[in-house]
Amino acid sequence: MTATPIVPDAARPLNRNDIRTLLLSALGGALEFYDFVIFVFLTETLRQLFFPPDMPTWLGTLQVYGIFAAGYLVRPIGGIIMAHFGDRSGRKRMFTLSVFLMALPTLAIGLLPVYAQIGIAAPLLLLALRVVQGIAIGGEVPGAWTFVAEHAPRGRVGFACATLSAGLTAGILIGSLISTAINTWFTPEQVLGGAWRAPFIIGGVFGFLAVYLRRWLSETPVFAAMRASRQLVQELPLKQVLRNHMDGVVLSMLVTWLLTAAIVVIILMTPTIVQQKFAMEPSRAFLGNSLAAFFLTLSAVGGGWLVDRIGRGKALLIGSLGVLVSSYALYYDLNHGAQNFLLLYALAGVFVGVVGVIPAVMVAAFPAPVRFSGLSFSYNVAYAVFGAATPPLIGGYLAPHFGGMAPAYYVMAVAVVGIGVSLYLLRTQREFYEH
């Protein structure tokens, strides 16, 4: 795959304007991703509040995971629509709209009446707001990666994408820290009595702050140059992607599968799993999760640095192998007394930093005129399928067969897929679109 860059841009160090763009983008992404993931950290609380008290625990948890999954299933809708306009009318507009669409329902969830107050309407409203969140995040993540990649000088794209990914994972860390604080400072009765609302209200307020901050960002030089030279795609961008760039679509979907396994299972589901399956107290579960998210945030940047230094294939291979080994070690320890839980969870967080590698692979898989649409379609469809299917697959099928090791076996299997993709990249020496 070859292409002539739209904007001639020799490799150079990041300047002050580049750094400001990366910081503002990462901060906005952190606030938006926090809004999306705080839901799963409060799964147990939401189960008790939004479903009948006589419902079996397993069924209530499955219902909450179903609402969580709905946010993934609608991501392609938001992603395709926002990407279409992002490729046709500008990256910046969609970049700002997505964070607004996230802040509004997050604030509303924090103000929702619960099942005891309005009955079945409570989970239905929760589902509706989660759907809006899913539409927003469907445009945010691919739009953000496209935005920072097209602002970065050539040879620094891996680092730029990884900085944004670190911002997104910092949102997970913030959510984990606030969940830890809620479960530490308040009794279970106080959490159910109203303290659970605080994380959503805080997220909504800071989401609107992110909308304001993004006013200071400028359109990407790549898109501005395409618009000035009239190189914008004239037909439906997605149609061109599916006709001419299916190799990029397949590659991007496979690495997205690895991303979903690492994030959804190791970072998002594990705090709930260790409480329900291994009877771990919530404070320790979320402390471990906070450590994992902290090291994930740091290692994501390291992953991007590796991309710029040794290439996408080698960096992806290192990350995939690390995810495979560390996920096995974490769950093996959990099944044998959890003596090293905090240490091994932190180590797993380090290797989940493979997310710092994956965006650089996907961004470079498509040429600039259809980059937003290609990346958004691949990422969101794959995330919708794999992200939504993961909780019920592990809980409903794998757990009865493999017990407490089921989450690890799933992640390990997907890590093998990541290893296969990395070997393909190394063997074929596939060329990429830098800008």
PDB file of C-alpha atoms in Angstrom, residues 263-433:
ATOM      1  CA  ILE A 263      -9.419  -2.963  28.027  1.00  0.00           C
ATOM      2  CA  VAL A 264     -12.837  -4.566  28.601  1.00  0.00           C
ATOM      3  CA  VAL A 265     -11.643  -7.699  30.436  1.00  0.00           C
ATOM      4  CA  ILE A 266      -8.461  -6.662  32.246  1.00  0.00           C
ATOM      5  CA  ILE A 267      -9.325  -3.056  33.083  1.00  0.00           C
ATOM      6  CA  LEU A 268     -13.127  -2.750  33.097  1.00  0.00           C
ATOM      7  CA  MET A 269     -14.505  -6.170  34.081  1.00  0.00           C
ATOM      8  CA  THR A 270     -11.848  -7.422  36.488  1.00  0.00           C
ATOM      9  CA  PRO A 271     -12.872  -5.208  39.470  1.00  0.00           C
ATOM     10  CA  THR A 272     -16.386  -6.679  39.338  1.00  0.00           C
ATOM     11  CA  ILE A 273     -15.134 -10.222  38.683  1.00  0.00           C
ATOM     12  CA  VAL A 274     -12.796 -10.221  41.681  1.00  0.00           C
ATOM     13  CA  GLN A 275     -15.605  -9.007  43.946  1.00  0.00           C
ATOM     14  CA  GLN A 276     -18.197 -11.528  42.764  1.00  0.00           C
ATOM     15  CA  LYS A 277     -16.041 -14.556  41.908  1.00  0.00           C
ATOM     16  CA  PHE A 278     -13.198 -14.206  44.410  1.00  0.00           C
ATOM     17  CA  ALA A 279     -15.013 -12.352  47.238  1.00  0.00           C
ATOM     18  CA  MET A 280     -12.505  -9.504  47.270  1.00  0.00           C
ATOM     19  CA  GLU A 281     -13.480  -6.350  49.144  1.00  0.00           C
ATOM     20  CA  PRO A 282     -14.346  -3.417  46.829  1.00  0.00           C
ATOM     21  CA  SER A 283     -11.623  -1.118  48.184  1.00  0.00           C
ATOM     22  CA  ARG A 284      -8.836  -3.601  47.313  1.00  0.00           C
ATOM     23  CA  ALA A 285     -10.388  -4.424  43.952  1.00  0.00           C
ATOM     24  CA  PHE A 286     -10.471  -0.776  42.913  1.00  0.00           C
ATOM     25  CA  LEU A 287      -7.037  -0.052  44.363  1.00  0.00           C
ATOM     26  CA  GLY A 288      -5.626  -2.748  42.092  1.00  0.00           C
ATOM     27  CA  ASN A 289      -7.600  -1.337  39.192  1.00  0.00           C
ATOM     28  CA  SER A 290      -6.263   2.157  39.872  1.00  0.00           C
ATOM     29  CA  LEU A 291      -2.696   0.836  39.826  1.00  0.00           C
ATOM     30  CA  ALA A 292      -3.352  -1.000  36.553  1.00  0.00           C
ATOM     31  CA  ALA A 293      -4.910   2.061  34.940  1.00  0.00           C
ATOM     32  CA  PHE A 294      -2.035   4.267  36.140  1.00  0.00           C
ATOM     33  CA  PHE A 295       0.628   2.029  34.617  1.00  0.00           C
ATOM     34  CA  LEU A 296      -1.496   1.588  31.502  1.00  0.00           C
ATOM     35  CA  THR A 297      -1.528   5.357  31.034  1.00  0.00           C
ATOM     36  CA  LEU A 298       2.265   5.549  31.293  1.00  0.00           C
ATOM     37  CA  SER A 299       2.973   2.512  29.135  1.00  0.00           C
ATOM     38  CA  ALA A 300       0.593   3.692  26.393  1.00  0.00           C
ATOM     39  CA  VAL A 301       3.000   6.566  25.749  1.00  0.00           C
ATOM     40  CA  GLY A 302       5.875   4.103  25.768  1.00  0.00           C
ATOM     41  CA  GLY A 303       4.089   2.012  23.163  1.00  0.00           C
ATOM     42  CA  GLY A 304       3.772   4.996  20.860  1.00  0.00           C
ATOM     43  CA  TRP A 305       7.446   5.821  21.363  1.00  0.00           C
ATOM     44  CA  LEU A 306       8.294   2.250  20.330  1.00  0.00           C
ATOM     45  CA  VAL A 307       6.249   2.625  17.140  1.00  0.00           C
ATOM     46  CA  ASP A 308       8.326   5.634  16.088  1.00  0.00           C
ATOM     47  CA  ARG A 309      11.596   3.880  16.994  1.00  0.00           C
ATOM     48  CA  ILE A 310      11.217   0.241  15.909  1.00  0.00           C
ATOM     49  CA  GLY A 311       8.078   0.185  13.759  1.00  0.00           C
ATOM     50  CA  ARG A 312       4.471  -0.892  14.176  1.00  0.00           C
ATOM     51  CA  GLY A 313       5.000  -4.629  13.688  1.00  0.00           C
ATOM     52  CA  LYS A 314       7.693  -5.096  16.337  1.00  0.00           C
ATOM     53  CA  ALA A 315       5.935  -2.832  18.844  1.00  0.00           C
ATOM     54  CA  LEU A 316       2.657  -4.717  18.396  1.00  0.00           C
ATOM     55  CA  LEU A 317       4.461  -8.057  18.842  1.00  0.00           C
ATOM     56  CA  ILE A 318       5.984  -6.944  22.162  1.00  0.00           C
ATOM     57  CA  GLY A 319       2.645  -5.699  23.440  1.00  0.00           C
ATOM     58  CA  SER A 320       0.705  -8.800  22.373  1.00  0.00           C
ATOM     59  CA  LEU A 321       3.162 -11.187  24.021  1.00  0.00           C
ATOM     60  CA  GLY A 322       3.062  -9.099  27.202  1.00  0.00           C
ATOM     61  CA  VAL A 323      -0.746  -9.146  27.323  1.00  0.00           C
ATOM     62  CA  LEU A 324      -0.774 -12.919  26.875  1.00  0.00           C
ATOM     63  CA  VAL A 325       1.675 -13.632  29.706  1.00  0.00           C
ATOM     64  CA  SER A 326       0.480 -10.997  32.189  1.00  0.00           C
ATOM     65  CA  SER A 327      -3.236 -11.846  31.903  1.00  0.00           C
ATOM     66  CA  TYR A 328      -2.478 -15.502  32.627  1.00  0.00           C
ATOM     67  CA  ALA A 329      -0.323 -14.585  35.631  1.00  0.00           C
ATOM     68  CA  LEU A 330      -2.996 -12.262  37.055  1.00  0.00           C
ATOM     69  CA  TYR A 331      -5.821 -14.795  36.946  1.00  0.00           C
ATOM     70  CA  TYR A 332      -3.657 -17.735  37.984  1.00  0.00           C
ATOM     71  CA  ASP A 333      -2.799 -15.774  41.120  1.00  0.00           C
ATOM     72  CA  LEU A 334      -6.458 -14.893  41.721  1.00  0.00           C
ATOM     73  CA  ASN A 335      -7.354 -18.573  41.561  1.00  0.00           C
ATOM     74  CA  HIS A 336      -4.625 -19.430  44.082  1.00  0.00           C
ATOM     75  CA  GLY A 337      -5.256 -16.952  46.884  1.00  0.00           C
ATOM     76  CA  ALA A 338      -4.557 -13.561  45.243  1.00  0.00           C
ATOM     77  CA  GLN A 339      -1.398 -13.024  47.285  1.00  0.00           C
ATOM     78  CA  ASN A 340       0.192 -10.922  44.526  1.00  0.00           C
ATOM     79  CA  PHE A 341      -2.966  -9.315  43.176  1.00  0.00           C
ATOM     80  CA  LEU A 342      -1.825  -5.680  43.317  1.00  0.00           C
ATOM     81  CA  LEU A 343       1.581  -6.373  41.772  1.00  0.00           C
ATOM     82  CA  LEU A 344       0.262  -8.581  38.970  1.00  0.00           C
ATOM     83  CA  TYR A 345      -2.650  -6.254  38.208  1.00  0.00           C
ATOM     84  CA  ALA A 346      -0.176  -3.381  37.855  1.00  0.00           C
ATOM     85  CA  LEU A 347       1.985  -5.527  35.568  1.00  0.00           C
ATOM     86  CA  ALA A 348      -1.033  -6.407  33.433  1.00  0.00           C
ATOM     87  CA  GLY A 349      -1.737  -2.677  33.171  1.00  0.00           C
ATOM     88  CA  VAL A 350       1.768  -2.112  31.823  1.00  0.00           C
ATOM     89  CA  PHE A 351       1.254  -4.592  28.992  1.00  0.00           C
ATOM     90  CA  VAL A 352      -2.271  -3.444  28.243  1.00  0.00           C
ATOM     91  CA  GLY A 353      -0.300  -0.380  27.135  1.00  0.00           C
ATOM     92  CA  VAL A 354      -0.428  -2.119  23.753  1.00  0.00           C
ATOM     93  CA  VAL A 355      -3.279   0.349  23.188  1.00  0.00           C
ATOM     94  CA  GLY A 356      -0.524   2.887  22.623  1.00  0.00           C
ATOM     95  CA  VAL A 357       0.556   0.868  19.583  1.00  0.00           C
ATOM     96  CA  ILE A 358      -2.800   0.003  18.020  1.00  0.00           C
ATOM     97  CA  PRO A 359      -3.998   3.522  17.057  1.00  0.00           C
ATOM     98  CA  ALA A 360      -0.839   4.126  15.022  1.00  0.00           C
ATOM     99  CA  VAL A 361      -1.519   0.917  13.091  1.00  0.00           C
ATOM    100  CA  MET A 362      -5.124   1.906  12.323  1.00  0.00           C
ATOM    101  CA  VAL A 363      -4.524   5.571  11.506  1.00  0.00           C
ATOM    102  CA  ALA A 364      -1.890   4.617   8.943  1.00  0.00           C
ATOM    103  CA  ALA A 365      -4.068   1.961   7.304  1.00  0.00           C
ATOM    104  CA  PHE A 366      -6.138   4.524   5.346  1.00  0.00           C
ATOM    105  CA  PRO A 367      -5.317   7.533   3.127  1.00  0.00           C
ATOM    106  CA  ALA A 368      -6.233  11.013   4.376  1.00  0.00           C
ATOM    107  CA  PRO A 369      -9.392  11.629   2.275  1.00  0.00           C
ATOM    108  CA  VAL A 370     -11.198   8.637   3.833  1.00  0.00           C
ATOM    109  CA  ARG A 371      -9.118   8.148   6.984  1.00  0.00           C
ATOM    110  CA  PHE A 372     -11.782   9.189   9.493  1.00  0.00           C
ATOM    111  CA  SER A 373     -14.434   6.982   7.839  1.00  0.00           C
ATOM    112  CA  GLY A 374     -12.136   3.982   7.396  1.00  0.00           C
ATOM    113  CA  LEU A 375     -10.825   4.095  10.936  1.00  0.00           C
ATOM    114  CA  SER A 376     -14.254   4.810  12.434  1.00  0.00           C
ATOM    115  CA  PHE A 377     -16.041   2.010  10.568  1.00  0.00           C
ATOM    116  CA  SER A 378     -13.382  -0.592  11.360  1.00  0.00           C
ATOM    117  CA  TYR A 379     -12.910   0.391  14.981  1.00  0.00           C
ATOM    118  CA  ASN A 380     -16.554   0.858  15.907  1.00  0.00           C
ATOM    119  CA  VAL A 381     -17.950  -2.221  14.169  1.00  0.00           C
ATOM    120  CA  ALA A 382     -15.237  -4.391  15.700  1.00  0.00           C
ATOM    121  CA  TYR A 383     -15.653  -2.786  19.118  1.00  0.00           C
ATOM    122  CA  ALA A 384     -19.449  -3.174  18.916  1.00  0.00           C
ATOM    123  CA  VAL A 385     -19.196  -6.873  18.088  1.00  0.00           C
ATOM    124  CA  PHE A 386     -16.346  -7.845  20.390  1.00  0.00           C
ATOM    125  CA  GLY A 387     -16.957  -5.316  23.167  1.00  0.00           C
ATOM    126  CA  ALA A 388     -20.639  -6.182  23.466  1.00  0.00           C
ATOM    127  CA  ALA A 389     -20.062  -9.929  23.175  1.00  0.00           C
ATOM    128  CA  THR A 390     -17.204 -10.197  25.674  1.00  0.00           C
ATOM    129  CA  PRO A 391     -19.080  -9.992  29.038  1.00  0.00           C
ATOM    130  CA  PRO A 392     -21.817 -12.514  28.143  1.00  0.00           C
ATOM    131  CA  LEU A 393     -19.311 -14.764  26.357  1.00  0.00           C
ATOM    132  CA  ILE A 394     -17.069 -14.957  29.409  1.00  0.00           C
ATOM    133  CA  GLY A 395     -19.848 -15.083  31.982  1.00  0.00           C
ATOM    134  CA  GLY A 396     -22.315 -17.262  30.093  1.00  0.00           C
ATOM    135  CA  TYR A 397     -20.131 -19.701  28.153  1.00  0.00           C
ATOM    136  CA  LEU A 398     -16.471 -19.723  29.167  1.00  0.00           C
ATOM    137  CA  ALA A 399     -16.914 -19.509  32.947  1.00  0.00           C
ATOM    138  CA  PRO A 400     -18.938 -22.752  33.234  1.00  0.00           C
ATOM    139  CA  HIS A 401     -16.219 -24.567  31.281  1.00  0.00           C
ATOM    140  CA  PHE A 402     -13.039 -22.912  32.583  1.00  0.00           C
ATOM    141  CA  GLY A 403     -14.084 -21.451  35.937  1.00  0.00           C
ATOM    142  CA  GLY A 404     -12.019 -18.612  37.343  1.00  0.00           C
ATOM    143  CA  MET A 405      -9.475 -18.786  34.506  1.00  0.00           C
ATOM    144  CA  ALA A 406     -12.087 -18.000  31.818  1.00  0.00           C
ATOM    145  CA  PRO A 407     -11.253 -14.260  31.511  1.00  0.00           C
ATOM    146  CA  ALA A 408      -7.534 -15.003  31.149  1.00  0.00           C
ATOM    147  CA  TYR A 409      -8.051 -17.698  28.525  1.00  0.00           C
ATOM    148  CA  TYR A 410     -10.171 -15.341  26.446  1.00  0.00           C
ATOM    149  CA  VAL A 411      -7.591 -12.539  26.580  1.00  0.00           C
ATOM    150  CA  MET A 412      -4.776 -14.971  25.803  1.00  0.00           C
ATOM    151  CA  ALA A 413      -6.606 -16.289  22.729  1.00  0.00           C
ATOM    152  CA  VAL A 414      -7.108 -12.761  21.381  1.00  0.00           C
ATOM    153  CA  ALA A 415      -3.474 -11.897  22.151  1.00  0.00           C
ATOM    154  CA  VAL A 416      -2.527 -14.725  19.790  1.00  0.00           C
ATOM    155  CA  VAL A 417      -4.505 -12.885  17.093  1.00  0.00           C
ATOM    156  CA  GLY A 418      -2.457  -9.763  17.869  1.00  0.00           C
ATOM    157  CA  ILE A 419       0.748 -11.779  17.511  1.00  0.00           C
ATOM    158  CA  GLY A 420      -0.474 -13.032  14.137  1.00  0.00           C
ATOM    159  CA  VAL A 421      -1.157  -9.481  12.913  1.00  0.00           C
ATOM    160  CA  SER A 422       2.268  -8.309  14.046  1.00  0.00           C
ATOM    161  CA  LEU A 423       3.964 -11.190  12.217  1.00  0.00           C
ATOM    162  CA  TYR A 424       1.961 -10.311   9.097  1.00  0.00           C
ATOM    163  CA  LEU A 425       3.182  -6.717   9.303  1.00  0.00           C
ATOM    164  CA  LEU A 426       6.776  -7.848   9.755  1.00  0.00           C
ATOM    165  CA  ARG A 427       6.664 -10.493   7.030  1.00  0.00           C
ATOM    166  CA  THR A 428       5.016  -8.377   4.349  1.00  0.00           C
ATOM    167  CA  GLN A 429       6.807  -5.118   5.242  1.00  0.00           C
ATOM    168  CA  ARG A 430       3.464  -3.491   4.508  1.00  0.00           C
ATOM    169  CA  GLU A 431       3.722   0.193   3.628  1.00  0.00           C
ATOM    170  CA  PHE A 432       1.434   2.687   5.338  1.00  0.00           C
ATOM    171  CA  TYR A 433      -0.068   6.086   4.775  1.00  0.00           C
TER     172      TYR A 433
END
